Tab-separated table of C-alpha atoms in Angstrom:
chain	number	residue	atom	x	y	z
W	1	MET	CA	-21.412	-39.247	29.828
W	2	GLY	CA	-21.418	-36.766	26.919
W	3	ARG	CA	-18.740	-34.117	26.634
W	4	ARG	CA	-19.830	-30.710	27.828
W	5	LYS	CA	-19.694	-27.941	25.254
W	6	LYS	CA	-17.041	-25.338	25.869
W	7	GLY	CA	-17.835	-21.673	25.933
W	8	ARG	CA	-20.083	-19.149	27.635
W	9	ASP	CA	-23.870	-19.084	27.834
W	10	ILE	CA	-24.212	-15.843	25.918
W	11	SER	CA	-27.167	-14.796	23.779
W	12	GLY	CA	-27.696	-12.017	21.257
W	13	TRP	CA	-27.030	-10.836	17.705
W	14	VAL	CA	-23.803	-9.663	16.077
W	15	VAL	CA	-23.970	-7.864	12.718
W	16	ILE	CA	-20.867	-8.601	10.663
W	17	ASP	CA	-19.849	-6.620	7.595
W	18	LYS	CA	-18.565	-9.704	5.819
W	19	PRO	CA	-15.483	-9.319	3.618
W	20	ALA	CA	-14.999	-11.117	0.308
W	21	GLY	CA	-13.031	-14.354	0.201
W	22	ILE	CA	-14.476	-16.114	3.243
W	23	THR	CA	-17.435	-18.444	3.719
W	24	SER	CA	-20.387	-17.617	5.944
W	25	THR	CA	-19.609	-20.668	8.076
W	26	SER	CA	-16.067	-19.418	8.663
W	27	VAL	CA	-17.441	-16.052	9.784
W	28	VAL	CA	-19.756	-17.756	12.272
W	29	ASN	CA	-16.850	-19.764	13.671
W	30	LYS	CA	-14.762	-16.610	14.086
W	31	VAL	CA	-17.590	-14.826	15.901
W	32	ARG	CA	-18.219	-17.787	18.202
W	33	TRP	CA	-14.492	-17.921	19.042
W	34	ALA	CA	-14.247	-14.164	19.639
W	35	PHE	CA	-17.175	-14.212	22.080
W	36	ASP	CA	-16.222	-17.613	23.514
W	37	ALA	CA	-19.847	-18.620	22.938
W	38	LYS	CA	-21.227	-22.131	23.191
W	39	LYS	CA	-23.572	-21.847	20.229
W	40	ALA	CA	-23.770	-19.725	17.077
W	41	GLY	CA	-25.554	-19.627	13.724
W	42	HIS	CA	-26.292	-17.169	10.911
W	43	ALA	CA	-29.401	-15.827	9.228
W	44	GLY	CA	-28.874	-16.270	5.500
W	45	THR	CA	-25.771	-17.452	3.683
W	46	LEU	CA	-23.642	-15.118	1.581
W	47	ASP	CA	-21.453	-16.489	-1.202
W	48	PRO	CA	-17.713	-16.435	-0.360
W	49	ASP	CA	-17.030	-13.504	-2.704
W	50	ALA	CA	-20.058	-11.515	-1.530
W	51	THR	CA	-19.789	-8.793	1.126
W	52	GLY	CA	-22.134	-7.031	3.514
W	53	VAL	CA	-24.605	-7.965	6.208
W	54	LEU	CA	-24.161	-11.374	7.798
W	55	ALA	CA	-26.190	-11.495	11.006
W	56	VAL	CA	-24.789	-14.006	13.493
W	57	ALA	CA	-26.919	-15.306	16.360
W	58	LEU	CA	-25.383	-16.502	19.617
W	59	GLY	CA	-26.952	-18.825	22.180
W	60	GLU	CA	-30.724	-18.492	22.584
W	61	ALA	CA	-30.848	-15.964	19.734
W	62	THR	CA	-30.376	-18.899	17.343
W	63	LYS	CA	-34.034	-19.707	18.040
W	64	THR	CA	-34.988	-16.442	16.306
W	65	VAL	CA	-32.975	-17.164	13.142
W	66	PRO	CA	-36.004	-18.391	11.110
W	67	PHE	CA	-37.765	-15.051	11.579
W	68	VAL	CA	-34.775	-13.111	10.228
W	69	THR	CA	-34.199	-15.610	7.400
W	70	ASP	CA	-37.795	-15.089	6.260
W	71	ALA	CA	-37.468	-11.285	6.292
W	72	MET	CA	-36.900	-9.043	3.268
W	73	LYS	CA	-33.317	-8.347	2.191
W	74	ALA	CA	-31.619	-5.716	0.030
W	75	TYR	CA	-28.668	-6.216	-2.311
W	76	ARG	CA	-26.519	-3.913	-4.435
W	77	PHE	CA	-24.755	-5.799	-7.210
W	78	THR	CA	-22.873	-5.248	-10.437
W	79	VAL	CA	-23.661	-7.324	-13.512
W	80	ARG	CA	-20.964	-7.996	-16.095
W	81	LEU	CA	-22.735	-7.867	-19.452
W	82	GLY	CA	-21.578	-9.865	-22.464
W	83	GLN	CA	-20.605	-13.100	-20.712
W	84	SER	CA	-22.345	-16.061	-19.104
W	85	THR	CA	-20.502	-18.375	-16.709
W	86	ASN	CA	-21.225	-21.815	-15.301
W	87	THR	CA	-21.494	-20.367	-11.787
W	88	ASP	CA	-23.358	-17.189	-12.814
W	89	ASP	CA	-20.622	-15.132	-11.138
W	90	ALA	CA	-17.069	-14.025	-11.903
W	91	GLU	CA	-15.500	-17.153	-10.381
W	92	GLY	CA	-16.911	-19.469	-13.018
W	93	GLU	CA	-15.850	-20.630	-16.447
W	94	VAL	CA	-17.064	-18.451	-19.307
W	95	LEU	CA	-19.642	-20.393	-21.330
W	96	ALA	CA	-20.749	-17.847	-23.921
W	97	GLU	CA	-19.949	-14.282	-24.996
W	98	SER	CA	-21.650	-11.530	-26.960
W	99	THR	CA	-20.545	-8.195	-28.343
W	100	ASP	CA	-24.063	-6.773	-28.076
W	101	ARG	CA	-24.601	-4.202	-25.337
W	102	PRO	CA	-28.039	-2.954	-24.307
W	103	SER	CA	-28.782	0.710	-23.698
W	104	ASP	CA	-29.773	2.006	-20.277
W	105	ASP	CA	-33.352	2.290	-21.540
W	106	ASP	CA	-33.274	-1.361	-22.649
W	107	ILE	CA	-32.120	-2.432	-19.181
W	108	VAL	CA	-34.744	-0.349	-17.358
W	109	ALA	CA	-37.451	-1.725	-19.650
W	110	ALA	CA	-36.427	-5.318	-18.829
W	111	LEU	CA	-36.441	-4.978	-15.024
W	112	PRO	CA	-40.242	-5.123	-14.451
W	113	ALA	CA	-40.256	-8.715	-15.781
W	114	LEU	CA	-37.981	-9.636	-12.871
W	115	THR	CA	-40.071	-7.777	-10.284
W	116	GLY	CA	-43.059	-8.896	-8.232
W	117	ASP	CA	-43.982	-12.546	-7.834
W	118	ILE	CA	-41.665	-14.418	-10.180
W	119	MET	CA	-40.419	-17.951	-10.735
W	120	GLN	CA	-36.649	-18.258	-10.450
W	121	VAL	CA	-34.325	-21.148	-11.343
W	122	PRO	CA	-31.411	-21.339	-8.861
W	123	PRO	CA	-27.865	-21.506	-10.271
W	124	GLN	CA	-26.276	-24.871	-11.081
W	125	PHE	CA	-23.714	-24.060	-8.394
W	126	SER	CA	-26.101	-23.612	-5.447
W	127	ALA	CA	-27.024	-25.386	-2.227
W	128	VAL	CA	-30.326	-26.644	-3.649
W	129	LYS	CA	-30.770	-30.364	-3.057
W	130	ILE	CA	-31.244	-32.675	-6.049
W	131	ASP	CA	-32.110	-36.249	-5.083
W	132	GLY	CA	-30.501	-35.707	-1.697
W	133	GLN	CA	-27.304	-34.098	-3.017
W	134	ARG	CA	-26.319	-30.454	-3.221
W	135	ALA	CA	-26.478	-29.018	-6.728
W	136	TYR	CA	-22.985	-27.515	-6.418
W	137	LYS	CA	-21.510	-30.942	-5.684
W	138	LEU	CA	-23.120	-32.432	-8.785
W	139	ALA	CA	-21.968	-29.431	-10.822
W	140	ARG	CA	-18.388	-29.872	-9.604
W	141	ASP	CA	-18.583	-33.484	-10.719
W	142	GLY	CA	-19.477	-32.291	-14.198
W	143	GLU	CA	-23.184	-33.148	-14.035
W	144	GLU	CA	-25.681	-30.695	-15.464
W	145	VAL	CA	-28.948	-31.131	-13.604
W	146	GLU	CA	-32.401	-29.705	-14.127
W	147	ILE	CA	-33.354	-27.478	-11.211
W	148	ALA	CA	-37.011	-26.614	-10.816
W	149	ALA	CA	-38.046	-22.965	-10.749
W	150	ARG	CA	-39.014	-21.607	-7.335
W	151	PRO	CA	-41.300	-18.731	-6.379
W	152	LEU	CA	-39.629	-15.486	-5.318
W	153	PHE	CA	-41.056	-12.112	-4.384
W	154	VAL	CA	-38.986	-9.180	-5.657
W	155	GLU	CA	-40.260	-5.966	-4.130
W	156	SER	CA	-38.037	-3.710	-6.226
W	157	LEU	CA	-35.232	-3.925	-8.790
W	158	ILE	CA	-33.725	-0.660	-9.992
W	159	LEU	CA	-30.787	0.548	-12.078
W	160	VAL	CA	-28.375	2.525	-9.877
W	161	GLU	CA	-25.558	3.331	-12.296
W	162	ARG	CA	-23.881	2.312	-15.545
W	163	PRO	CA	-20.098	2.571	-14.955
W	164	ASP	CA	-19.341	1.564	-18.539
W	165	ALA	CA	-20.810	-0.371	-21.454
W	166	ASP	CA	-19.874	-3.737	-19.919
W	167	HIS	CA	-21.268	-3.190	-16.428
W	168	VAL	CA	-24.516	-2.167	-14.745
W	169	THR	CA	-25.136	-1.745	-11.011
W	170	LEU	CA	-28.551	-2.670	-9.660
W	171	GLU	CA	-30.314	-2.681	-6.298
W	172	MET	CA	-32.844	-5.347	-5.383
W	173	VAL	CA	-35.145	-5.885	-2.414
W	174	CYS	CA	-36.502	-9.419	-2.257
W	175	GLY	CA	-37.887	-12.100	0.008
W	176	LYS	CA	-36.506	-15.399	1.210
W	177	GLY	CA	-34.664	-17.701	-1.175
W	178	GLY	CA	-33.614	-15.212	-3.829
W	179	TYR	CA	-30.462	-15.783	-5.885
W	180	VAL	CA	-28.881	-12.573	-7.152
W	181	ARG	CA	-26.772	-14.646	-9.540
W	182	SER	CA	-29.964	-15.920	-11.173
W	183	ILE	CA	-31.241	-12.359	-11.582
W	184	ALA	CA	-28.019	-11.399	-13.379
W	185	ARG	CA	-28.158	-14.504	-15.573
W	186	ASP	CA	-31.821	-14.020	-16.480
W	187	LEU	CA	-31.398	-10.310	-17.171
W	188	GLY	CA	-28.522	-11.059	-19.543
W	189	GLU	CA	-30.619	-13.642	-21.374
W	190	MET	CA	-33.579	-11.260	-21.650
W	191	LEU	CA	-31.314	-8.570	-23.099
W	192	GLY	CA	-29.722	-11.043	-25.510
W	193	CYS	CA	-26.188	-10.311	-24.327
W	194	TYR	CA	-25.606	-12.758	-21.414
W	195	GLY	CA	-24.601	-11.653	-17.937
W	196	HIS	CA	-23.158	-12.692	-14.591
W	197	VAL	CA	-22.591	-11.138	-11.166
W	198	ARG	CA	-19.291	-9.282	-10.842
W	199	GLU	CA	-19.754	-7.848	-7.335
W	200	LEU	CA	-22.417	-8.416	-4.679
W	201	ARG	CA	-23.097	-6.666	-1.389
W	202	ARG	CA	-25.997	-7.258	1.013
W	203	VAL	CA	-27.048	-3.825	2.248
W	204	TRP	CA	-29.569	-4.929	4.844
W	205	SER	CA	-31.310	-8.072	6.016
W	206	GLY	CA	-34.522	-7.736	8.004
W	207	PRO	CA	-33.685	-5.513	11.004
W	208	PHE	CA	-29.927	-5.558	10.364
W	209	ASP	CA	-28.157	-2.819	8.374
W	210	VAL	CA	-24.622	-2.907	7.006
W	211	GLU	CA	-23.957	0.534	8.505
W	212	ASP	CA	-24.269	-1.087	11.935
W	213	GLY	CA	-21.927	-3.929	11.005
W	214	VAL	CA	-18.568	-4.670	12.591
W	215	THR	CA	-15.590	-5.947	10.611
W	216	LEU	CA	-13.769	-9.131	11.531
W	217	GLU	CA	-10.662	-7.040	12.227
W	218	GLU	CA	-12.554	-4.864	14.715
W	219	LEU	CA	-13.972	-7.961	16.392
W	220	ASP	CA	-10.601	-9.670	16.536
W	221	ALA	CA	-9.055	-6.642	18.244
W	222	VAL	CA	-11.333	-7.096	21.279
W	223	ALA	CA	-11.806	-10.881	21.120
W	224	LYS	CA	-12.433	-12.567	24.470
W	225	THR	CA	-12.413	-9.285	26.377
W	226	ASP	CA	-15.254	-7.385	28.068
W	227	ALA	CA	-15.028	-4.739	25.324
W	228	ILE	CA	-16.465	-7.152	22.778
W	229	MET	CA	-19.891	-6.893	24.412
W	230	GLU	CA	-20.264	-3.512	22.706
W	231	PHE	CA	-20.948	-5.414	19.477
W	232	LEU	CA	-23.607	-7.743	20.929
W	233	GLY	CA	-27.207	-6.739	20.248
W	234	PRO	CA	-30.184	-8.164	22.161
W	235	LEU	CA	-31.880	-11.415	21.244
W	236	GLU	CA	-35.135	-9.498	20.770
W	237	ILE	CA	-33.876	-7.809	17.566
W	238	GLY	CA	-34.625	-11.048	15.726
W	239	LEU	CA	-38.306	-10.773	16.717
W	240	VAL	CA	-39.061	-7.220	15.533
W	241	ASP	CA	-41.363	-8.429	12.746
W	242	LEU	CA	-43.601	-10.260	15.242
W	243	PRO	CA	-46.087	-8.610	17.635
W	244	GLU	CA	-44.839	-8.292	21.217
W	245	LEU	CA	-47.270	-9.313	23.955
W	246	PRO	CA	-46.360	-8.545	27.578
W	247	THR	CA	-46.874	-11.328	30.091
W	248	THR	CA	-46.925	-11.559	33.881
W	249	GLU	CA	-44.483	-13.225	36.276
W	250	SER	CA	-46.779	-16.224	36.612
W	251	GLY	CA	-47.424	-16.254	32.860
W	252	ALA	CA	-43.687	-16.288	32.207
W	253	VAL	CA	-43.229	-19.284	34.516
W	254	LYS	CA	-45.896	-21.233	32.604
W	255	LEU	CA	-44.453	-20.282	29.230
W	256	ARG	CA	-40.929	-21.239	30.228
W	257	ASN	CA	-42.267	-24.651	31.222
W	258	GLY	CA	-43.774	-25.041	27.739
W	259	ASN	CA	-47.363	-24.337	28.785
W	260	PRO	CA	-49.792	-21.630	27.591
W	261	GLY	CA	-49.348	-18.392	29.538
W	262	LEU	CA	-51.413	-15.264	30.009
W	263	VAL	CA	-50.482	-12.333	27.754
W	264	ILE	CA	-51.906	-8.886	27.146
W	265	GLY	CA	-53.091	-8.967	23.538
W	266	SER	CA	-53.326	-5.792	21.499
W	267	GLY	CA	-53.726	-5.641	17.730
W	268	VAL	CA	-53.398	-9.417	17.302
W	269	GLU	CA	-55.915	-11.939	16.056
W	270	TYR	CA	-56.624	-15.455	17.213
W	271	GLY	CA	-53.907	-17.757	15.847
W	272	ASP	CA	-51.397	-14.980	15.093
W	273	GLU	CA	-47.733	-15.713	15.769
W	274	ALA	CA	-46.271	-13.427	18.437
W	275	TRP	CA	-43.744	-13.305	21.242
W	276	ALA	CA	-44.252	-12.849	24.942
W	277	SER	CA	-42.080	-10.457	26.932
W	278	LEU	CA	-41.437	-9.815	30.591
W	279	ASN	CA	-39.842	-6.455	31.357
W	280	GLY	CA	-38.920	-6.178	27.674
W	281	LYS	CA	-37.108	-9.532	27.576
W	282	ALA	CA	-38.266	-12.376	25.311
W	283	VAL	CA	-39.865	-15.323	27.109
W	284	ALA	CA	-41.337	-17.362	24.256
W	285	VAL	CA	-42.655	-17.351	20.694
W	286	GLY	CA	-45.982	-18.976	19.926
W	287	ARG	CA	-49.584	-18.574	18.788
W	288	TYR	CA	-52.021	-16.188	20.420
W	289	LYS	CA	-55.270	-17.859	21.434
W	290	ALA	CA	-57.943	-16.352	23.667
W	291	GLY	CA	-55.688	-14.302	25.900
W	292	GLU	CA	-52.869	-16.828	26.095
W	293	LEU	CA	-49.727	-17.519	24.129
W	294	HIS	CA	-49.232	-21.182	23.206
W	295	PRO	CA	-45.433	-21.495	22.974
W	296	SER	CA	-43.524	-23.104	20.114
W	297	ARG	CA	-40.091	-21.754	21.157
W	298	VAL	CA	-39.050	-20.944	24.725
W	299	PHE	CA	-36.033	-18.797	25.601
W	300	ASN	CA	-33.892	-20.013	28.480
W	301	THR	CA	-32.024	-16.840	29.329
W	302	PRO	CA	-30.665	-16.302	32.846
W	303	ASP	CA	-31.949	-12.724	33.182
W	304	LEU	CA	-35.620	-13.747	33.234
């Protein structure tokens, strides 16, 4: 007989304002402990030295993680001009240096080339898999591997401020799979002066905003008490980018059993992905077909 998982059956989203110096996995573990939750996951890794929005899903909300991961995200970051590093951030070994410094006009003129639908090569130190192994592991072993460029949509990339000749602060809104470190590296190469990320903060991710985030210290202060529930948002937040289709009591029963269920369709086309709700609570995600939702994910929450 398998060992039963410890913890509560609790579902929802927690927005953490992640501090620097801790991994995303460690943050998830701290949140799961604080809520005494059975299951937890996050929607989009942040590098250990990065700060800002890290959305953590608990329980059934983990089934909505893919929809948040695919959403647009915004970053504010500072590029150190004049140096390239092997990690494309300040933690790495300096590989090359330049005394050239571009003007603000030069920087602004270069940004459109990194906007729109672009092809981006991930950093050598990244989680990209090369022949079954993570690129960062190969890089730590001293291997320099060729990583194929990947498509990325960058909605906007703007210059925010120029603190001094060596630094420039930018804001970027992009889609899934973007590496800010690669943007800094490529911008430095385009300007002929090299560059790497000095500071990085995720401002928002899909429906989650850093202004709504809770710090680990605030969470720890109310860990495993009823007061912690103040920081738990509903599971449904992770579905805001999908159409909501109300269902009936009988439709909800069918959907929860994995069968197509009646929904009230409005503004959706045949084959569209949507989620069914009963009294505002998520029942299932699936495809809308001829008045029914064909479920691909079913939510087993006790309040339905």
